XYZ file of C-alpha atoms in Angstrom:
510
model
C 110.204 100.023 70.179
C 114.191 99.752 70.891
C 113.420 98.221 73.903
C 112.136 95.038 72.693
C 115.036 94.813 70.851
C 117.119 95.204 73.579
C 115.768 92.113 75.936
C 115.231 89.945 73.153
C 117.790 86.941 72.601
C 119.210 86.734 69.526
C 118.106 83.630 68.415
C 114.900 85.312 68.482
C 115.947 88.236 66.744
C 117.548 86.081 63.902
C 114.922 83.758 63.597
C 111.872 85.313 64.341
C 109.894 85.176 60.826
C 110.242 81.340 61.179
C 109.211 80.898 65.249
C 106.548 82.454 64.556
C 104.643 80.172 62.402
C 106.787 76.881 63.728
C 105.988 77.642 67.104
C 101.881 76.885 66.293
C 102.767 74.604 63.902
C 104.224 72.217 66.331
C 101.901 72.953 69.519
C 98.945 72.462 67.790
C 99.374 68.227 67.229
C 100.490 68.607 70.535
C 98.188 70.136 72.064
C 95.469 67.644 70.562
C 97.155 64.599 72.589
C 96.946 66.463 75.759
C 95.047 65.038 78.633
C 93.413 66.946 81.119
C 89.765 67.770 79.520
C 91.757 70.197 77.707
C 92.775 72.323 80.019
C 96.542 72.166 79.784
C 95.842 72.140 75.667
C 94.131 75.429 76.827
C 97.526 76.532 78.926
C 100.081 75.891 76.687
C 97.610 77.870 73.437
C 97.735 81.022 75.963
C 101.086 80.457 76.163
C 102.244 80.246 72.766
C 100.217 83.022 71.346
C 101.931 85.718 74.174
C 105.007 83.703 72.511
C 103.476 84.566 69.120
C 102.795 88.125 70.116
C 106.093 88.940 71.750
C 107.777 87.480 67.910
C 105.392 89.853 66.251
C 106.760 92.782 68.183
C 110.509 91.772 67.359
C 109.570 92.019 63.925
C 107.921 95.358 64.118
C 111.078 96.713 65.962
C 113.274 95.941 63.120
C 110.788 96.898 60.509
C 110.379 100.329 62.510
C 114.458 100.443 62.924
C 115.089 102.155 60.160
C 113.697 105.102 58.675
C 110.865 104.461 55.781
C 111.127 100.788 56.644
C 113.213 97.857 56.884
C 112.614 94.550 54.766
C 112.919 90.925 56.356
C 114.114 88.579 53.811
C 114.242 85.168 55.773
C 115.209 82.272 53.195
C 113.775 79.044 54.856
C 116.936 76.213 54.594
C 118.889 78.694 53.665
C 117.521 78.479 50.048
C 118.040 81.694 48.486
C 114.619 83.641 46.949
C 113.175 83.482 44.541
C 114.015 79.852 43.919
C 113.754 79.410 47.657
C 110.757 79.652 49.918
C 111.199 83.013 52.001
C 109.305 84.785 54.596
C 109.666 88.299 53.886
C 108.499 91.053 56.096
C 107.844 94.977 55.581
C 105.527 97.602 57.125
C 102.377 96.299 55.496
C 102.776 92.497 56.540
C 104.067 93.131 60.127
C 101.378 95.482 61.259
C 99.019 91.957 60.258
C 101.007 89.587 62.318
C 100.926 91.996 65.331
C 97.035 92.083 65.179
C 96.680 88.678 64.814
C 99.247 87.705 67.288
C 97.429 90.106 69.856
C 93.537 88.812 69.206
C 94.613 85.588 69.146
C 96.462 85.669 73.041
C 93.411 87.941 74.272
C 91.074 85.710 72.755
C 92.776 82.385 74.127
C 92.965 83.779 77.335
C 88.958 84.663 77.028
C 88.117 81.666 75.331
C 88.334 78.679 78.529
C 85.324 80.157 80.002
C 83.004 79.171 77.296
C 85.171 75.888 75.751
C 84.134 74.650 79.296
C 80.105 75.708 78.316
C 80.255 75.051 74.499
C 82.553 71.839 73.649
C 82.563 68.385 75.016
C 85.086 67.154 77.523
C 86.330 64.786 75.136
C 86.748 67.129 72.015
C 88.498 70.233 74.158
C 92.060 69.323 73.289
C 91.273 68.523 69.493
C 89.589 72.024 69.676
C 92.494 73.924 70.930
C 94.595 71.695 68.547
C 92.842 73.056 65.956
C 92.786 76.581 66.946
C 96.443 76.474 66.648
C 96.634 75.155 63.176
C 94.528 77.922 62.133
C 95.767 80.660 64.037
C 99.234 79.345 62.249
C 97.973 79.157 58.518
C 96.997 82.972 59.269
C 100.080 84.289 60.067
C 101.534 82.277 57.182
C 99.509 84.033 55.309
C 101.092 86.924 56.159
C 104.603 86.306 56.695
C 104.926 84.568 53.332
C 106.568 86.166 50.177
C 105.822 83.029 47.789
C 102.135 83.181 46.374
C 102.188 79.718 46.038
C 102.737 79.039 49.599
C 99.830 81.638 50.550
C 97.671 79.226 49.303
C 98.498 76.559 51.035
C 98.973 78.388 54.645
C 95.245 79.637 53.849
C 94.233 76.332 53.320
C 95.631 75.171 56.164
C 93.868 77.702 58.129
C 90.660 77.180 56.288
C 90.509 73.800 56.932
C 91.118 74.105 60.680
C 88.340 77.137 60.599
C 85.843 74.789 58.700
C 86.672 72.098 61.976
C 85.992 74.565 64.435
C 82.955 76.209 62.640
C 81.572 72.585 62.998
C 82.628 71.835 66.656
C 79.512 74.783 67.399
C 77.416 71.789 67.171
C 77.443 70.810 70.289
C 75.410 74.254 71.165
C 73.605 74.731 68.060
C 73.120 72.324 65.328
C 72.933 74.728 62.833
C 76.543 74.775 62.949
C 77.339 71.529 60.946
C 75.179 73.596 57.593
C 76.961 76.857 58.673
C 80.667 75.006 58.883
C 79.597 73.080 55.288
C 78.652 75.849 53.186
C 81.617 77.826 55.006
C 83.839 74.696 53.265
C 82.117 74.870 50.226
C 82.612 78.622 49.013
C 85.887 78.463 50.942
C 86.957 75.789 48.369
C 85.717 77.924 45.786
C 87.333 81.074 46.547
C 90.743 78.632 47.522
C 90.130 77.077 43.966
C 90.050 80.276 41.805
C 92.939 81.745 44.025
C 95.208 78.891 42.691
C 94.496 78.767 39.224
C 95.115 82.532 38.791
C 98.648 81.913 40.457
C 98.445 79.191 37.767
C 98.556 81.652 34.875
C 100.606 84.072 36.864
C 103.427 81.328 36.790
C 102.693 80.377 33.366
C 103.339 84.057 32.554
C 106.492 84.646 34.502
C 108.028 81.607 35.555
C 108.175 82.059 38.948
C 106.019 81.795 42.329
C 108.067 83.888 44.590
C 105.849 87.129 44.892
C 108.438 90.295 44.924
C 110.128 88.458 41.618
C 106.962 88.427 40.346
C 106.202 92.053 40.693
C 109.958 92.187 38.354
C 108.810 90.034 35.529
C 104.801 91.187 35.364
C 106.276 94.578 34.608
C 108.666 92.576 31.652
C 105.824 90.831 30.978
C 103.170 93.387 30.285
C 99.207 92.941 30.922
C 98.899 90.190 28.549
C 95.328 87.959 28.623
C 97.326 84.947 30.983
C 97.919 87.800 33.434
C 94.412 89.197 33.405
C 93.053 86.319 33.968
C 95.318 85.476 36.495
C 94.269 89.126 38.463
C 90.576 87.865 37.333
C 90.976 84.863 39.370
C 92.993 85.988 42.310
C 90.593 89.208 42.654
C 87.432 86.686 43.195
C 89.426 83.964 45.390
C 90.733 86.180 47.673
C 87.241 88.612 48.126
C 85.415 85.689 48.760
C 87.684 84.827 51.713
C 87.576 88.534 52.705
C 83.795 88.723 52.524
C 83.433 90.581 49.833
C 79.764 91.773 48.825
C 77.922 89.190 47.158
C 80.707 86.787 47.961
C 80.387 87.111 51.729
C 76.588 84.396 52.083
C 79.094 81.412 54.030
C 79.500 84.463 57.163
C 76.502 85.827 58.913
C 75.723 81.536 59.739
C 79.845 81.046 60.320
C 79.396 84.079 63.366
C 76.380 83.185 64.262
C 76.675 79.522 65.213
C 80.329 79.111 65.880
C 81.660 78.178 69.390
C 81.919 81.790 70.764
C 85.867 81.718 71.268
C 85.704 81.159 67.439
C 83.122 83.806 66.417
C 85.595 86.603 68.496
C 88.639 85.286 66.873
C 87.455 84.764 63.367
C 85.495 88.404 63.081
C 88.572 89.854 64.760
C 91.358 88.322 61.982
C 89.960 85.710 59.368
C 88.808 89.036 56.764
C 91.511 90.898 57.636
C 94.264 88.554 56.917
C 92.209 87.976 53.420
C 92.132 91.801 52.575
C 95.463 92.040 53.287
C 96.773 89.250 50.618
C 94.451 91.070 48.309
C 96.041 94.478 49.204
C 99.344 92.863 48.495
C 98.170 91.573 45.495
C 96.919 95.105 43.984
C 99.912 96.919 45.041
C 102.918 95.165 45.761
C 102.470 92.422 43.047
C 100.744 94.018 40.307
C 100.452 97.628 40.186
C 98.253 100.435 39.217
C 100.468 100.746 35.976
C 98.306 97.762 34.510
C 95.344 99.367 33.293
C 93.411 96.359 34.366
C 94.031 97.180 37.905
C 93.010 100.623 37.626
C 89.826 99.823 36.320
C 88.983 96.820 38.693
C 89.687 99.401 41.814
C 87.138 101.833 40.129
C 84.690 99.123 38.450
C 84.274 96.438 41.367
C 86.222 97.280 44.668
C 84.411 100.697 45.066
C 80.840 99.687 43.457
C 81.124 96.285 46.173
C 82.097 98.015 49.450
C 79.477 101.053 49.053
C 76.801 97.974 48.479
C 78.332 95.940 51.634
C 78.076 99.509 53.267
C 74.476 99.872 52.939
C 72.855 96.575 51.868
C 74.332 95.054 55.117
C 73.783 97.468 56.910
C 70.262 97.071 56.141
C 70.342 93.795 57.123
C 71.755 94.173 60.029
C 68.882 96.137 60.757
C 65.753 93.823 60.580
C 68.233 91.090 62.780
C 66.842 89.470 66.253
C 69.798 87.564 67.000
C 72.803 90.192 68.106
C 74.871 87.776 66.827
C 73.778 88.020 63.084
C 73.202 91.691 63.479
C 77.322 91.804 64.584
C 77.921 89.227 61.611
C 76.209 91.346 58.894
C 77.837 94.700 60.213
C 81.146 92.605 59.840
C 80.405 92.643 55.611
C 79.582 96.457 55.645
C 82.328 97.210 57.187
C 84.547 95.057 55.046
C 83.304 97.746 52.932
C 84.841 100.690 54.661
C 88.124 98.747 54.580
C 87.554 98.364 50.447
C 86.204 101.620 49.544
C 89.086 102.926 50.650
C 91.767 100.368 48.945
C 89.837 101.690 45.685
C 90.873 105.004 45.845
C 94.435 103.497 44.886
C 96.068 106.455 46.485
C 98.222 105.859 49.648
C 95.931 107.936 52.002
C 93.102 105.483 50.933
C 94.841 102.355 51.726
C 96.423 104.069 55.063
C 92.554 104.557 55.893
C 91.571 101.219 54.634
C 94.301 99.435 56.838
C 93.473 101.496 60.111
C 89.987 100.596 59.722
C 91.057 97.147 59.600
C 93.058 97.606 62.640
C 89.868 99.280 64.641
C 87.146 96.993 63.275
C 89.289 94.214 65.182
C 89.225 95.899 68.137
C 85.630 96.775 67.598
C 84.383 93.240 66.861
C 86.792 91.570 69.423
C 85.174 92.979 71.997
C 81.963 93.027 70.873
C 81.306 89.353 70.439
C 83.672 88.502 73.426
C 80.738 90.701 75.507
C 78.378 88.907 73.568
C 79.883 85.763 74.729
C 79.543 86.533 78.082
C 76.165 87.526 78.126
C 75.276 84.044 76.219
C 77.297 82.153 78.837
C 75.595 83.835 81.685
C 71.999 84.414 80.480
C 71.594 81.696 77.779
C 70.419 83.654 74.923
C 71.727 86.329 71.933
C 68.732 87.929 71.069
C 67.541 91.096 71.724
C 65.231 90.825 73.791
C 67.071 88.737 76.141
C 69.925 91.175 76.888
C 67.076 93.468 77.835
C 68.089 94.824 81.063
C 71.598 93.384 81.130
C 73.187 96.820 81.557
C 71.863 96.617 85.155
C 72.829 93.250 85.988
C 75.872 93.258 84.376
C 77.333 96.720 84.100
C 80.778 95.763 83.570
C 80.214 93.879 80.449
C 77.731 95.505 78.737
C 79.741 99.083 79.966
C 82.659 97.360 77.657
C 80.184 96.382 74.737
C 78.578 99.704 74.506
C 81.937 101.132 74.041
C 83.276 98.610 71.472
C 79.084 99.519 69.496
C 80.133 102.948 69.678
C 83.120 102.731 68.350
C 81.137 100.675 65.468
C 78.830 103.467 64.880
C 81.968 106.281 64.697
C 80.969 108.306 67.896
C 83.986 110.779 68.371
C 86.476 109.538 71.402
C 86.569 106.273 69.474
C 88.223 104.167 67.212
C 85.427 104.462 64.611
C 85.403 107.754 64.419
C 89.531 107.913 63.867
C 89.308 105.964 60.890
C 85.962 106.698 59.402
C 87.129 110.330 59.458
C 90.343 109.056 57.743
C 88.514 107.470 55.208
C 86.221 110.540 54.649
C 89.280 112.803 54.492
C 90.660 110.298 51.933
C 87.380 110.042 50.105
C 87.410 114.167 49.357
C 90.968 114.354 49.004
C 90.655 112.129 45.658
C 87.262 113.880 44.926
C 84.749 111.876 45.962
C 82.572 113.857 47.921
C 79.490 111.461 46.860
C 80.905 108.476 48.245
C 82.098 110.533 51.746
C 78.601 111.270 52.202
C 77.781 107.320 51.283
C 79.563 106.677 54.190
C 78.074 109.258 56.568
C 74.776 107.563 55.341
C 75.926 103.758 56.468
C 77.314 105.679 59.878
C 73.211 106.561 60.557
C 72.219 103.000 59.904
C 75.045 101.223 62.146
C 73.331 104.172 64.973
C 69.815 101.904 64.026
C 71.022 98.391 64.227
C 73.223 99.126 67.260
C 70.985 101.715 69.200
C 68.166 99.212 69.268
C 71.017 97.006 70.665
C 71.758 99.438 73.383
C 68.364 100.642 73.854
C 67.233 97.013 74.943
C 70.331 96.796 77.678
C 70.412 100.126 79.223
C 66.691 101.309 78.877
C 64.163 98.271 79.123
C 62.979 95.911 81.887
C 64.196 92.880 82.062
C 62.425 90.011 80.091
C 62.551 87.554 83.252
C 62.656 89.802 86.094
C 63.506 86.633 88.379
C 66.297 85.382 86.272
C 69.331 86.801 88.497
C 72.830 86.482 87.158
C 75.817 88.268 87.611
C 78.753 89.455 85.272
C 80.981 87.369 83.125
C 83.858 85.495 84.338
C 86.841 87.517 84.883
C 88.846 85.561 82.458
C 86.225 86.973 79.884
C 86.131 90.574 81.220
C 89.626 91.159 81.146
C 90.216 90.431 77.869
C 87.360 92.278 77.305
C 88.453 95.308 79.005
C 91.422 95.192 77.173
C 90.010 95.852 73.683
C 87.409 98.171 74.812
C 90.128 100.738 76.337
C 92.287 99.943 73.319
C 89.248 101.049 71.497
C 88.764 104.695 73.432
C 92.958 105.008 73.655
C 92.856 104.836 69.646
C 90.017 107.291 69.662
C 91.663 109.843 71.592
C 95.273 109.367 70.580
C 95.349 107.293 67.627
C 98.818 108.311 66.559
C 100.495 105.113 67.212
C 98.069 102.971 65.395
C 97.519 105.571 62.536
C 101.683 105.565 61.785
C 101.339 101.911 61.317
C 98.881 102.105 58.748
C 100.393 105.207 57.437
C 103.796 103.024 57.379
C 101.640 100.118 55.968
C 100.373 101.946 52.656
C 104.161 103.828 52.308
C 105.151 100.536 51.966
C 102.946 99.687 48.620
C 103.434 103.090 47.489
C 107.223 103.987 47.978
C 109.135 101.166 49.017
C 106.865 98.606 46.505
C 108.068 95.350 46.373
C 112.093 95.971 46.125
């Protein structure tokens, strides 16, 4: 990663923590004003996520620059932490911001295409206006070292979601009740976040999340911090989907624009798991016996039920869309079984999952996208026969499905077999073979997937069409060999995660 280093100016260097959320923060009002049926809006978003992306790999050259890890402390207004408001970066946090950074360029770059189908002239540049905001409250979310200041980046980016949840409208109307009840358990899980930072602070004293870590351990497990994990635990798994918490997402996917739906399954959950990893391991610890117990009492028991209830769902779906959507919560609870283990080969599994489930769902719903912008229609039946008529697309989303299911050769299997190995490493055999089980019911919900595109007629046999727009397939293309270079050389990605969880576990939050 030296080169990076080595072309990038130093202003850039120096200041990259901070570019990279001011640089959406001050495009996206921008980019609402533009004229041009928001076409330039559309430019200057492709623009500033490569930007965005290019930042993100800065900051994982100097993390990676020194050997177990290098810490970014970046005091904003030169206002010393933790009485200041700093952006601090480590392993964990930078491996977040490159994965956002990336899905959000591929998916801008995908996304004109179907703003042009799905949105009103008159409501394109407020759309990519939007997009920005959110795509900056995530990587707040991220780059931030004050809890207090998590809540509000999430906010922001919640608030912008909940506005482009509702712009689906214009396709489906059963977007406005999708983006409403998205709002409303948003604003609950928002609500219970802050008031457990509430008793945090009234513990401690302080906001600023590695000083916290200091004076919890001073502090002890009294009842104001317990109820202060209580809270955060609940706030922050309802924004990462967690089973039962997860009802505002299979309607959120479902009748979003489809830029949205790719870029929201690809980062929205994984941003939230990661404040909640951060949370469990960098702010408390599992020397509160609280913790220990809430890995082993509701993490594990909620992502083996995500695993197979939603799975189950996903089953009995018509619309690919929901099937995609409810696949999204069970495999949220891959990503949480293994945070449970509370060992750092269960959170190095847990993270790469998160990184491949991206990739996974990325393409899968961009493929979807261009099916529905082509063929006008995301049921099953009506992608019957698309693998002849569209080879190149539905090529890329049978790779992304199997890569879902955990065929060998692909992502999936890379970090399901990490998981596994983490899983009997710690002893649990019976919740390895849990996830074995869920691996046979994502070959149901996705094989009848496949089956209809490669092996039946089509439903309209005089409805010709050819394949997505290029600006969709690249992108496309992108993820799906990302998704088959992970799954036969997975080194790269694995080291980050590795790096990720030897973060939490050795470096903590000094």
């Amino acid at each position: 990663m030296d080169w990076i280093l080595q072309i990038a100016p130093a202003f850039a260097e120096a200041h990259a923590p901070a570019l990279l959320i001011l640089l959406p923060m001050l495009a996206g009002p921008i980019a609402a004003f533009l004229p041009g049926g928001g076409r330039v809006a559309w430019g200057m978003t492709v623009i500033v996520t490569g930007l965005c992306t290019l930042l993100s790999l800065i900051l994982l050259a100097q993390v990676r620059s020194i050997e177990g890890g290098a810490i970014i402390s970046y005091a904003m207004g030169g206002w010393a932490p933790p009485h200041g408001i700093e952006f601090r970066i480590d392993a964990l946090n930078v491996l977040v911001l490159l994965l956002v950074s990336v899905i959000a360029f591929l998916t801008s770059i995908f996304g004109w295409p179907t703003i042009k189908a799905e949105i009103a002239d008159g409501k394109r540049a407020m759309f990519f206006g939007a997009f920005q905001v959110c795509f900056m409250g995530l990587l707040g979310v991220a780059a931030t070292g004050d809890a207090f200041n998590l809540f509000v980046f999430l906010e922001l980016s919640s608030i912008a979601t909940y506005v482009l949840v509702a712009l689906g409208s214009g396709r489906d109307r059963r977007a406005l009740p999708a983006a409403i009840n998205y709002l409303l358990m948003g604003t609950i899980g928002a609500s219970f976040y802050v008031v457990g930072v509430g008793f945090l602070y009234a513990a401690t004293g302080t906001l600023n999340m590695a000083d916290l870590a200091v004076q919890l351990q001073d502090v002890g497990g009294n009842r104001a911090v317990q109820v202060g994990f209580a809270f955060i635990l609940v706030g922050l798994g309802l924004k990462a989907a967690m089973f039962p918490l997860h009802q505002w997402l299979p309607n959120a996917y479902s009748y979003s624009p489809s830029f949205v739906t790719a870029f929201l399954a690809a980062t929205a959950t994984k941003v939230a798991i990661y404040a909640l990893v951060r949370f469990l391991f960098s702010v408390f610890s599992l020397d509160f016996a609280f913790e220990g117990m809430s890995l082993a009492l509701i993490l594990a028991p909620m992502g083996i039920a995500a695993m197979l209830a939603c799975s189950f769902q996903a089953i009995f779906q018509a619309d690919i869309r929901r099937t995609l959507a409810y696949s999204s919560v069970a495999q949220v609870g891959y990503m949480l079984l293994g945070i449970s283990l509370g060992t750092a080969a269960g959170v190095s599994a847990g993270m790469f999952h998160l990184i491949n489930h991206a990739l996974m769902k990325g393409a899968l719903f961009m493929a979807v996208a261009g099916a529905v912008l082509t063929y006008q229609g995301a049921r099953i039946h009506d992608f019957a026969g698309l693998g002849r008529r569209a080879p190149w697309t539905m090529t890329a989303f049978a790779i992304a499905g199997l890569s879902l299911i955990g065929v060998p050769l692909t992502a999936g299997f890379q970090s399901k077999f990490a998981l596994v190995s983490a899983l009997l490493e710690s002893g649990w055999w019976w919740a390895a073979l849990i996830v074995v089980f869920s691996s046979v019911l994502a070959v149901i919900y996705m094989g009848r997937i496949l089956e209809a595109v490669f092996f039946r007629a089509p439903t309209n046999p005089h409805k010709e069409h050819g394949e997505a727009p290029l600006l969709i397939l690249v992108p496309l293309w992108i993820l799906a060999i990302a998704n088959i270079w992970v799954g036969i050389d997975g080194g790269f990605v694995y080291g980050l995660a590795t790096d990720a969880a030897e973060a939490l576990f050795i470096g903590g939050a000094s």
